[in-house]
PDB file of C-alpha atoms in Angstrom:
ATOM      1  CA  MET E1238      19.579 -36.223  -0.781  1.00  0.00           C
ATOM      2  CA  GLY E1239      23.088 -36.205   0.678  1.00  0.00           C
ATOM      3  CA  ASP E1240      24.616 -33.764   3.124  1.00  0.00           C
ATOM      4  CA  ASP E1241      26.902 -32.341   0.443  1.00  0.00           C
ATOM      5  CA  ALA E1242      23.934 -30.766  -1.331  1.00  0.00           C
ATOM      6  CA  GLY E1243      22.931 -28.810   1.734  1.00  0.00           C
ATOM      7  CA  LEU E1244      26.480 -27.782   2.647  1.00  0.00           C
ATOM      8  CA  SER E1245      27.180 -26.519  -0.846  1.00  0.00           C
ATOM      9  CA  GLY E1246      23.984 -24.473  -0.728  1.00  0.00           C
ATOM     10  CA  VAL E1247      22.556 -25.972  -3.924  1.00  0.00           C
ATOM     11  CA  ALA E1248      18.780 -26.082  -3.585  1.00  0.00           C
ATOM     12  CA  PRO E1249      17.256 -29.370  -4.749  1.00  0.00           C
ATOM     13  CA  PRO E1250      15.004 -29.117  -7.833  1.00  0.00           C
ATOM     14  CA  GLU E1251      11.960 -30.297  -5.897  1.00  0.00           C
ATOM     15  CA  THR E1252      12.217 -27.244  -3.644  1.00  0.00           C
ATOM     16  CA  ARG E1253      10.521 -25.244  -6.372  1.00  0.00           C
ATOM     17  CA  ALA E1254       7.418 -27.371  -5.871  1.00  0.00           C
ATOM     18  CA  VAL E1255       6.944 -26.197  -2.268  1.00  0.00           C
ATOM     19  CA  ASP E1256       3.748 -24.152  -2.055  1.00  0.00           C
ATOM     20  CA  PRO E1257       4.063 -21.494   0.691  1.00  0.00           C
ATOM     21  CA  LEU E1258       0.291 -21.388   1.131  1.00  0.00           C
ATOM     22  CA  GLU E1259       0.112 -25.163   1.510  1.00  0.00           C
ATOM     23  CA  LEU E1260       3.005 -25.088   3.978  1.00  0.00           C
ATOM     24  CA  TYR E1261       1.127 -22.502   6.032  1.00  0.00           C
ATOM     25  CA  ALA E1262      -2.218 -24.306   5.786  1.00  0.00           C
ATOM     26  CA  ALA E1263      -0.638 -27.605   6.820  1.00  0.00           C
ATOM     27  CA  GLY E1264       0.935 -25.806   9.767  1.00  0.00           C
ATOM     28  CA  ILE E1265      -2.463 -24.444  10.796  1.00  0.00           C
ATOM     29  CA  ASP E1266      -3.775 -28.037  10.670  1.00  0.00           C
ATOM     30  CA  THR E1267      -1.183 -29.095  13.262  1.00  0.00           C
ATOM     31  CA  SER E1268      -1.315 -25.923  15.384  1.00  0.00           C
ATOM     32  CA  ASP E1269      -3.569 -24.766  18.206  1.00  0.00           C
ATOM     33  CA  TYR E1270      -4.633 -21.705  16.188  1.00  0.00           C
ATOM     34  CA  VAL E1271      -8.286 -22.651  15.724  1.00  0.00           C
ATOM     35  CA  GLY E1272      -8.633 -23.804  19.329  1.00  0.00           C
ATOM     36  CA  ARG E1273      -7.353 -20.457  20.599  1.00  0.00           C
ATOM     37  CA  VAL E1274      -8.953 -18.059  18.108  1.00  0.00           C
ATOM     38  CA  ALA E1275     -12.361 -19.609  17.376  1.00  0.00           C
ATOM     39  CA  PRO E1276     -13.675 -19.144  20.959  1.00  0.00           C
ATOM     40  CA  LEU E1277     -12.864 -15.421  20.725  1.00  0.00           C
ATOM     41  CA  VAL E1278     -14.795 -15.144  17.470  1.00  0.00           C
ATOM     42  CA  ARG E1279     -17.790 -16.987  18.882  1.00  0.00           C
ATOM     43  CA  ALA E1280     -17.743 -14.849  22.052  1.00  0.00           C
ATOM     44  CA  ALA E1281     -17.584 -11.614  20.056  1.00  0.00           C
ATOM     45  CA  VAL E1282     -20.227 -12.715  17.510  1.00  0.00           C
ATOM     46  CA  PRO E1283     -22.529 -15.306  19.112  1.00  0.00           C
ATOM     47  CA  GLN E1284     -24.834 -15.325  16.082  1.00  0.00           C
ATOM     48  CA  ILE E1285     -22.680 -15.814  12.987  1.00  0.00           C
ATOM     49  CA  GLY E1286     -25.577 -16.391  10.583  1.00  0.00           C
ATOM     50  CA  ASP E1287     -24.594 -16.372   6.920  1.00  0.00           C
ATOM     51  CA  LEU E1288     -20.795 -16.232   6.762  1.00  0.00           C
ATOM     52  CA  LEU E1289     -18.607 -14.632   4.092  1.00  0.00           C
ATOM     53  CA  ASP E1290     -15.063 -15.919   4.594  1.00  0.00           C
ATOM     54  CA  ILE E1291     -12.614 -13.689   2.678  1.00  0.00           C
ATOM     55  CA  GLY E1292      -9.273 -15.294   1.868  1.00  0.00           C
ATOM     56  CA  ALA E1293     -10.526 -18.462   3.509  1.00  0.00           C
ATOM     57  CA  GLY E1294      -7.320 -20.453   2.948  1.00  0.00           C
ATOM     58  CA  GLY E1295      -7.837 -24.034   4.071  1.00  0.00           C
ATOM     59  CA  GLY E1296     -11.117 -23.072   5.757  1.00  0.00           C
ATOM     60  CA  GLN E1297     -10.040 -24.127   9.246  1.00  0.00           C
ATOM     61  CA  LEU E1298     -11.333 -21.082  11.135  1.00  0.00           C
ATOM     62  CA  GLY E1299     -14.423 -20.572   9.000  1.00  0.00           C
ATOM     63  CA  ARG E1300     -15.416 -24.194   9.476  1.00  0.00           C
ATOM     64  CA  ALA E1301     -15.005 -23.870  13.248  1.00  0.00           C
ATOM     65  CA  VAL E1302     -17.146 -20.752  13.647  1.00  0.00           C
ATOM     66  CA  ARG E1303     -19.745 -21.117  10.888  1.00  0.00           C
ATOM     67  CA  ASP E1304     -23.404 -21.434  11.726  1.00  0.00           C
ATOM     68  CA  PRO E1305     -24.555 -24.887  10.556  1.00  0.00           C
ATOM     69  CA  HIS E1306     -27.923 -23.332   9.681  1.00  0.00           C
ATOM     70  CA  GLY E1307     -26.412 -20.480   7.690  1.00  0.00           C
ATOM     71  CA  THR E1308     -24.641 -20.273   4.360  1.00  0.00           C
ATOM     72  CA  TRP E1309     -20.851 -20.288   4.155  1.00  0.00           C
ATOM     73  CA  THR E1310     -19.292 -18.499   1.205  1.00  0.00           C
ATOM     74  CA  ALA E1311     -15.524 -18.463   0.752  1.00  0.00           C
ATOM     75  CA  ILE E1312     -13.539 -16.030  -1.385  1.00  0.00           C
ATOM     76  CA  GLU E1313     -10.231 -17.758  -2.171  1.00  0.00           C
ATOM     77  CA  PRO E1314      -7.991 -17.071  -5.200  1.00  0.00           C
ATOM     78  CA  ALA E1315      -5.390 -19.818  -4.654  1.00  0.00           C
ATOM     79  CA  ALA E1316      -6.055 -23.085  -6.486  1.00  0.00           C
ATOM     80  CA  GLY E1317      -4.489 -25.265  -3.782  1.00  0.00           C
ATOM     81  CA  MET E1318      -6.650 -23.685  -1.088  1.00  0.00           C
ATOM     82  CA  GLN E1319      -9.723 -24.030  -3.299  1.00  0.00           C
ATOM     83  CA  ARG E1320      -9.067 -27.778  -3.456  1.00  0.00           C
ATOM     84  CA  ARG E1321      -8.841 -27.896   0.329  1.00  0.00           C
ATOM     85  CA  LEU E1322     -12.131 -26.029   0.663  1.00  0.00           C
ATOM     86  CA  HIS E1323     -13.952 -28.280  -1.800  1.00  0.00           C
ATOM     87  CA  ALA E1324     -12.730 -31.339   0.143  1.00  0.00           C
ATOM     88  CA  LEU E1325     -14.368 -30.178   3.383  1.00  0.00           C
ATOM     89  CA  ILE E1326     -17.622 -31.741   4.509  1.00  0.00           C
ATOM     90  CA  PRO E1327     -19.688 -29.659   4.390  1.00  0.00           C
ATOM     91  CA  SER E1328     -17.792 -27.432   1.993  1.00  0.00           C
ATOM     92  CA  PRO E1329     -18.428 -23.728   1.449  1.00  0.00           C
ATOM     93  CA  TYR E1330     -19.539 -22.151  -1.775  1.00  0.00           C
ATOM     94  CA  VAL E1331     -16.182 -21.077  -3.219  1.00  0.00           C
ATOM     95  CA  LEU E1332     -15.578 -17.956  -5.292  1.00  0.00           C
ATOM     96  CA  PRO E1333     -12.208 -18.617  -7.005  1.00  0.00           C
ATOM     97  CA  LEU E1334     -10.967 -15.031  -7.105  1.00  0.00           C
ATOM     98  CA  GLY E1335      -9.691 -12.168  -4.969  1.00  0.00           C
ATOM     99  CA  TRP E1336     -11.877  -9.881  -2.916  1.00  0.00           C
ATOM    100  CA  GLN E1337     -11.450  -6.999  -5.374  1.00  0.00           C
ATOM    101  CA  GLN E1338     -13.001  -9.107  -8.142  1.00  0.00           C
ATOM    102  CA  ALA E1339     -15.841 -10.615  -6.106  1.00  0.00           C
ATOM    103  CA  ASP E1340     -19.197  -9.441  -7.461  1.00  0.00           C
ATOM    104  CA  LEU E1341     -21.428 -10.019  -4.465  1.00  0.00           C
ATOM    105  CA  PRO E1342     -24.568  -8.054  -3.607  1.00  0.00           C
ATOM    106  CA  PRO E1343     -24.631  -5.606  -0.696  1.00  0.00           C
ATOM    107  CA  GLY E1344     -25.636  -7.177   2.590  1.00  0.00           C
ATOM    108  CA  CYS E1345     -24.922 -10.694   1.342  1.00  0.00           C
ATOM    109  CA  ALA E1346     -23.709 -11.984   4.734  1.00  0.00           C
ATOM    110  CA  ASP E1347     -24.501 -11.547   8.400  1.00  0.00           C
ATOM    111  CA  THR E1348     -20.823 -11.895   9.295  1.00  0.00           C
ATOM    112  CA  VAL E1349     -17.788 -11.067   7.172  1.00  0.00           C
ATOM    113  CA  LEU E1350     -14.593 -12.808   8.302  1.00  0.00           C
ATOM    114  CA  ALA E1351     -11.057 -12.037   7.099  1.00  0.00           C
ATOM    115  CA  ALA E1352      -8.327 -13.966   8.902  1.00  0.00           C
ATOM    116  CA  ASN E1353      -4.599 -13.768   8.209  1.00  0.00           C
ATOM    117  CA  ILE E1354      -4.783 -12.114   4.814  1.00  0.00           C
ATOM    118  CA  ALA E1355      -2.823  -9.175   3.443  1.00  0.00           C
ATOM    119  CA  ALA E1356      -5.658  -6.719   2.804  1.00  0.00           C
ATOM    120  CA  PRO E1357      -6.049  -5.385   6.378  1.00  0.00           C
ATOM    121  CA  LEU E1358      -2.305  -4.735   6.494  1.00  0.00           C
ATOM    122  CA  THR E1359      -1.905  -3.208   3.050  1.00  0.00           C
ATOM    123  CA  GLU E1360      -5.189  -1.421   2.313  1.00  0.00           C
ATOM    124  CA  ALA E1361      -7.167  -1.368   5.542  1.00  0.00           C
ATOM    125  CA  GLN E1362      -9.459   1.559   4.770  1.00  0.00           C
ATOM    126  CA  ALA E1363     -10.570   0.332   1.349  1.00  0.00           C
ATOM    127  CA  PHE E1364     -10.964  -3.230   2.582  1.00  0.00           C
ATOM    128  CA  LEU E1365     -13.079  -2.127   5.542  1.00  0.00           C
ATOM    129  CA  ARG E1366     -15.349  -0.157   3.212  1.00  0.00           C
ATOM    130  CA  GLN E1367     -15.912  -3.270   1.103  1.00  0.00           C
ATOM    131  CA  CYS E1368     -16.519  -5.457   4.152  1.00  0.00           C
ATOM    132  CA  ARG E1369     -19.157  -2.987   5.320  1.00  0.00           C
ATOM    133  CA  VAL E1370     -20.904  -3.199   1.968  1.00  0.00           C
ATOM    134  CA  TRP E1371     -21.141  -6.976   2.210  1.00  0.00           C
ATOM    135  CA  SER E1372     -21.998  -7.256   5.913  1.00  0.00           C
ATOM    136  CA  ARG E1373     -25.434  -6.783   7.370  1.00  0.00           C
ATOM    137  CA  GLY E1374     -24.192  -7.568  10.885  1.00  0.00           C
ATOM    138  CA  SER E1375     -20.582  -7.945  12.024  1.00  0.00           C
ATOM    139  CA  ILE E1376     -17.103  -7.737  10.520  1.00  0.00           C
ATOM    140  CA  VAL E1377     -14.276  -9.782  12.036  1.00  0.00           C
ATOM    141  CA  TRP E1378     -10.609  -9.437  11.136  1.00  0.00           C
ATOM    142  CA  VAL E1379      -7.886 -11.642  12.583  1.00  0.00           C
ATOM    143  CA  VAL E1380      -4.471 -10.025  12.153  1.00  0.00           C
ATOM    144  CA  PRO E1381      -0.940 -10.717  13.427  1.00  0.00           C
ATOM    145  CA  ALA E1382      -0.149  -9.138  16.798  1.00  0.00           C
ATOM    146  CA  GLN E1383       3.221 -10.617  17.775  1.00  0.00           C
ATOM    147  CA  HIS E1384       6.387  -8.547  17.954  1.00  0.00           C
ATOM    148  CA  GLY E1385       8.066 -10.467  15.165  1.00  0.00           C
ATOM    149  CA  PRO E1386       7.929 -11.367  11.476  1.00  0.00           C
ATOM    150  CA  ARG E1387       4.567 -11.987   9.856  1.00  0.00           C
ATOM    151  CA  GLY E1388       5.353 -12.554   6.183  1.00  0.00           C
ATOM    152  CA  LEU E1389       7.558 -15.499   5.258  1.00  0.00           C
ATOM    153  CA  CYS E1390       6.218 -18.776   6.620  1.00  0.00           C
ATOM    154  CA  LEU E1391       8.545 -20.030   9.395  1.00  0.00           C
ATOM    155  CA  ALA E1392      10.427 -16.715   9.477  1.00  0.00           C
ATOM    156  CA  GLY E1393       9.868 -16.807  13.236  1.00  0.00           C
ATOM    157  CA  CYS E1394      12.379 -19.663  13.358  1.00  0.00           C
ATOM    158  CA  LEU E1395      15.085 -17.371  11.971  1.00  0.00           C
ATOM    159  CA  PRO E1396      17.169 -14.513  13.395  1.00  0.00           C
ATOM    160  CA  ARG E1397      16.046 -11.032  12.397  1.00  0.00           C
ATOM    161  CA  ALA E1398      19.319 -10.524  10.530  1.00  0.00           C
ATOM    162  CA  TRP E1399      18.238 -13.322   8.188  1.00  0.00           C
ATOM    163  CA  HIS E1400      14.525 -12.732   7.670  1.00  0.00           C
ATOM    164  CA  GLY E1401      14.864  -8.926   7.513  1.00  0.00           C
ATOM    165  CA  GLU E1402      11.167  -8.280   8.129  1.00  0.00           C
ATOM    166  CA  ASP E1403       9.600  -5.369   9.953  1.00  0.00           C
ATOM    167  CA  GLU E1404       8.678  -6.764  13.381  1.00  0.00           C
ATOM    168  CA  THR E1405       6.030  -4.169  14.237  1.00  0.00           C
ATOM    169  CA  PRO E1406       2.855  -5.974  15.355  1.00  0.00           C
ATOM    170  CA  GLY E1407       0.511  -6.114  12.404  1.00  0.00           C
ATOM    171  CA  VAL E1408      -2.427  -4.952  14.497  1.00  0.00           C
ATOM    172  CA  ASP E1409      -0.609  -1.675  15.156  1.00  0.00           C
ATOM    173  CA  LEU E1410      -0.162  -1.107  11.432  1.00  0.00           C
ATOM    174  CA  VAL E1411      -3.832  -1.847  10.777  1.00  0.00           C
ATOM    175  CA  ARG E1412      -5.134   0.509  13.432  1.00  0.00           C
ATOM    176  CA  ARG E1413      -2.779   3.308  12.363  1.00  0.00           C
ATOM    177  CA  SER E1414      -4.173   3.008   8.830  1.00  0.00           C
ATOM    178  CA  LEU E1415      -7.775   3.498   9.962  1.00  0.00           C
ATOM    179  CA  THR E1416      -9.418   6.808  10.746  1.00  0.00           C
ATOM    180  CA  ALA E1417     -10.539   7.531  14.307  1.00  0.00           C
ATOM    181  CA  GLN E1418     -14.171   6.819  13.444  1.00  0.00           C
ATOM    182  CA  ASP E1419     -13.258   3.513  11.811  1.00  0.00           C
ATOM    183  CA  GLN E1420     -11.495   1.953  14.788  1.00  0.00           C
ATOM    184  CA  PRO E1421     -12.893  -1.482  15.742  1.00  0.00           C
ATOM    185  CA  ALA E1422     -15.408  -1.922  18.535  1.00  0.00           C
ATOM    186  CA  ILE E1423     -13.625  -4.945  20.032  1.00  0.00           C
ATOM    187  CA  VAL E1424      -9.952  -5.766  20.218  1.00  0.00           C
ATOM    188  CA  ALA E1425      -8.960  -9.094  21.774  1.00  0.00           C
ATOM    189  CA  GLN E1426      -5.812 -11.202  21.557  1.00  0.00           C
ATOM    190  CA  ALA E1427      -5.025 -14.898  21.461  1.00  0.00           C
ATOM    191  CA  HIS E1428      -1.599 -16.442  21.981  1.00  0.00           C
ATOM    192  CA  TRP E1429      -0.952 -19.635  20.019  1.00  0.00           C
ATOM    193  CA  THR E1430       1.845 -21.652  18.447  1.00  0.00           C
ATOM    194  CA  PHE E1431       2.358 -22.161  14.748  1.00  0.00           C
ATOM    195  CA  SER E1432       3.537 -25.763  14.647  1.00  0.00           C
ATOM    196  CA  ALA E1433       4.515 -27.187  11.269  1.00  0.00           C
ATOM    197  CA  VAL E1434       5.568 -30.797  10.712  1.00  0.00           C
ATOM    198  CA  VAL E1435       8.011 -30.858   7.790  1.00  0.00           C
ATOM    199  CA  PRO E1436       9.075 -34.194   6.302  1.00  0.00           C
ATOM    200  CA  ASP E1437      12.495 -32.979   5.167  1.00  0.00           C
ATOM    201  CA  LEU E1438      14.497 -30.310   7.008  1.00  0.00           C
ATOM    202  CA  GLU E1439      17.003 -30.062   4.175  1.00  0.00           C
ATOM    203  CA  ARG E1440      14.266 -29.270   1.688  1.00  0.00           C
ATOM    204  CA  THR E1441      12.616 -26.801   4.056  1.00  0.00           C
ATOM    205  CA  ALA E1442      15.896 -24.993   4.687  1.00  0.00           C
ATOM    206  CA  ALA E1443      16.567 -24.741   0.950  1.00  0.00           C
ATOM    207  CA  PHE E1444      13.037 -23.452   0.372  1.00  0.00           C
ATOM    208  CA  LEU E1445      13.454 -20.739   3.023  1.00  0.00           C
ATOM    209  CA  ALA E1446      16.853 -19.727   1.649  1.00  0.00           C
ATOM    210  CA  ASP E1447      15.346 -19.408  -1.830  1.00  0.00           C
ATOM    211  CA  ARG E1448      12.496 -17.291  -0.487  1.00  0.00           C
ATOM    212  CA  LEU E1449      15.037 -15.048   1.259  1.00  0.00           C
ATOM    213  CA  GLY E1450      16.771 -14.555  -2.067  1.00  0.00           C
ATOM    214  CA  TRP E1451      20.036 -16.154  -1.060  1.00  0.00           C
ATOM    215  CA  ALA E1452      22.274 -17.242  -3.932  1.00  0.00           C
ATOM    216  CA  PRO E1453      22.831 -20.996  -4.435  1.00  0.00           C
ATOM    217  CA  GLY E1454      26.396 -20.727  -3.094  1.00  0.00           C
ATOM    218  CA  ASP E1455      25.580 -18.542  -0.092  1.00  0.00           C
ATOM    219  CA  VAL E1456      27.354 -20.008   2.959  1.00  0.00           C
ATOM    220  CA  ARG E1457      24.373 -19.045   5.124  1.00  0.00           C
ATOM    221  CA  ARG E1458      22.395 -21.893   3.579  1.00  0.00           C
ATOM    222  CA  GLY E1459      24.328 -24.428   5.624  1.00  0.00           C
ATOM    223  CA  ASP E1460      23.938 -22.250   8.724  1.00  0.00           C
ATOM    224  CA  LEU E1461      20.186 -22.037   8.158  1.00  0.00           C
ATOM    225  CA  ARG E1462      19.893 -25.819   7.872  1.00  0.00           C
ATOM    226  CA  ALA E1463      21.819 -26.263  11.122  1.00  0.00           C
ATOM    227  CA  HIS E1464      19.732 -23.553  12.787  1.00  0.00           C
ATOM    228  CA  LEU E1465      16.488 -25.333  11.910  1.00  0.00           C
ATOM    229  CA  ALA E1466      17.878 -28.722  12.945  1.00  0.00           C
ATOM    230  CA  ALA E1467      18.741 -27.341  16.387  1.00  0.00           C
ATOM    231  CA  GLN E1468      15.126 -26.232  16.890  1.00  0.00           C
ATOM    232  CA  ALA E1469      13.343 -29.171  15.289  1.00  0.00           C
ATOM    233  CA  GLU E1470      11.577 -31.820  17.329  1.00  0.00           C
ATOM    234  CA  PRO E1471      11.573 -35.299  15.752  1.00  0.00           C
ATOM    235  CA  VAL E1472       7.999 -36.529  15.368  1.00  0.00           C
ATOM    236  CA  PRO E1473       6.283 -39.210  13.298  1.00  0.00           C
ATOM    237  CA  GLY E1474       6.358 -38.028   9.713  1.00  0.00           C
ATOM    238  CA  GLY E1475       9.311 -35.692  10.041  1.00  0.00           C
ATOM    239  CA  HIS E1476      10.297 -32.794  12.268  1.00  0.00           C
ATOM    240  CA  ARG E1477       8.173 -30.246  14.097  1.00  0.00           C
ATOM    241  CA  LEU E1478       9.123 -26.557  13.880  1.00  0.00           C
ATOM    242  CA  SER E1479       7.251 -24.271  16.272  1.00  0.00           C
ATOM    243  CA  VAL E1480       6.876 -20.491  16.342  1.00  0.00           C
ATOM    244  CA  PRO E1481       5.003 -18.537  19.052  1.00  0.00           C
ATOM    245  CA  ARG E1482       2.341 -16.304  17.534  1.00  0.00           C
ATOM    246  CA  THR E1483      -0.262 -13.808  18.686  1.00  0.00           C
ATOM    247  CA  SER E1484      -3.424 -12.888  16.805  1.00  0.00           C
ATOM    248  CA  ALA E1485      -5.605  -9.844  17.373  1.00  0.00           C
ATOM    249  CA  LEU E1486      -9.333 -10.029  16.826  1.00  0.00           C
ATOM    250  CA  LEU E1487     -10.862  -6.807  15.477  1.00  0.00           C
ATOM    251  CA  VAL E1488     -14.645  -6.571  15.349  1.00  0.00           C
ATOM    252  CA  TRP E1489     -16.996  -3.980  13.891  1.00  0.00           C
ATOM    253  CA  ARG E1490     -20.765  -3.902  14.267  1.00  0.00           C
ATOM    254  CA  LYS E1491     -22.906  -2.735  11.396  1.00  0.00           C
ATOM    255  CA  ALA E1492     -23.810   0.397  13.324  1.00  0.00           C
ATOM    256  CA  SER E1493     -20.185   1.292  14.119  1.00  0.00           C
TER     257      SER E1493
END
């Protein structure tokens, strides 16, 4: 692909094939997320037992904290993430649907885990009720806690004027949505870096511009490409884009 395509703002056809979930999961693979967050989960819940992993994604955190002697069940509606989960050794039992459609019996897991999914941010009270039905022990949510964007993948590489997201820490939104009696028993934070290796900066810039809803001829497309190039670190396989992140760990006990 030549420079003229990027400067004219015309997104290449293959940009449409970029899967935002796969981009995020691949970034988690090359980030220190699991190394920073998993120890907090294990410290808060030393006995994981049977694990229900809601919105498991690529399974990176669930795999790190699961009890090898317990069952691991993953609820995951995205086909690409289901393929990732099935490729793990050992792999979880995968329910290929959303949490609202999951027909699981009460008390089906010792620990219910929900990391980096929308439900705590958009319907915290209803989601917590369902987690309590399924858990016979602990509930663990991992939610965004940085002062910055939390929606569009790699939005943290962009100025606020471009990404346009609310930068309120997600954990604040979650806790405001819960009643006083439903506040978590434990709140801990982990600082980490989302570090994605992208093979083609031009393609990534076009993908982000499309996701932002910019028209094909928008002059900001060229600015976005230059902005990413200024931040990118050349590495084997492409360029590394890094975004500082913070995650909050919220934990409920069955009795709480």
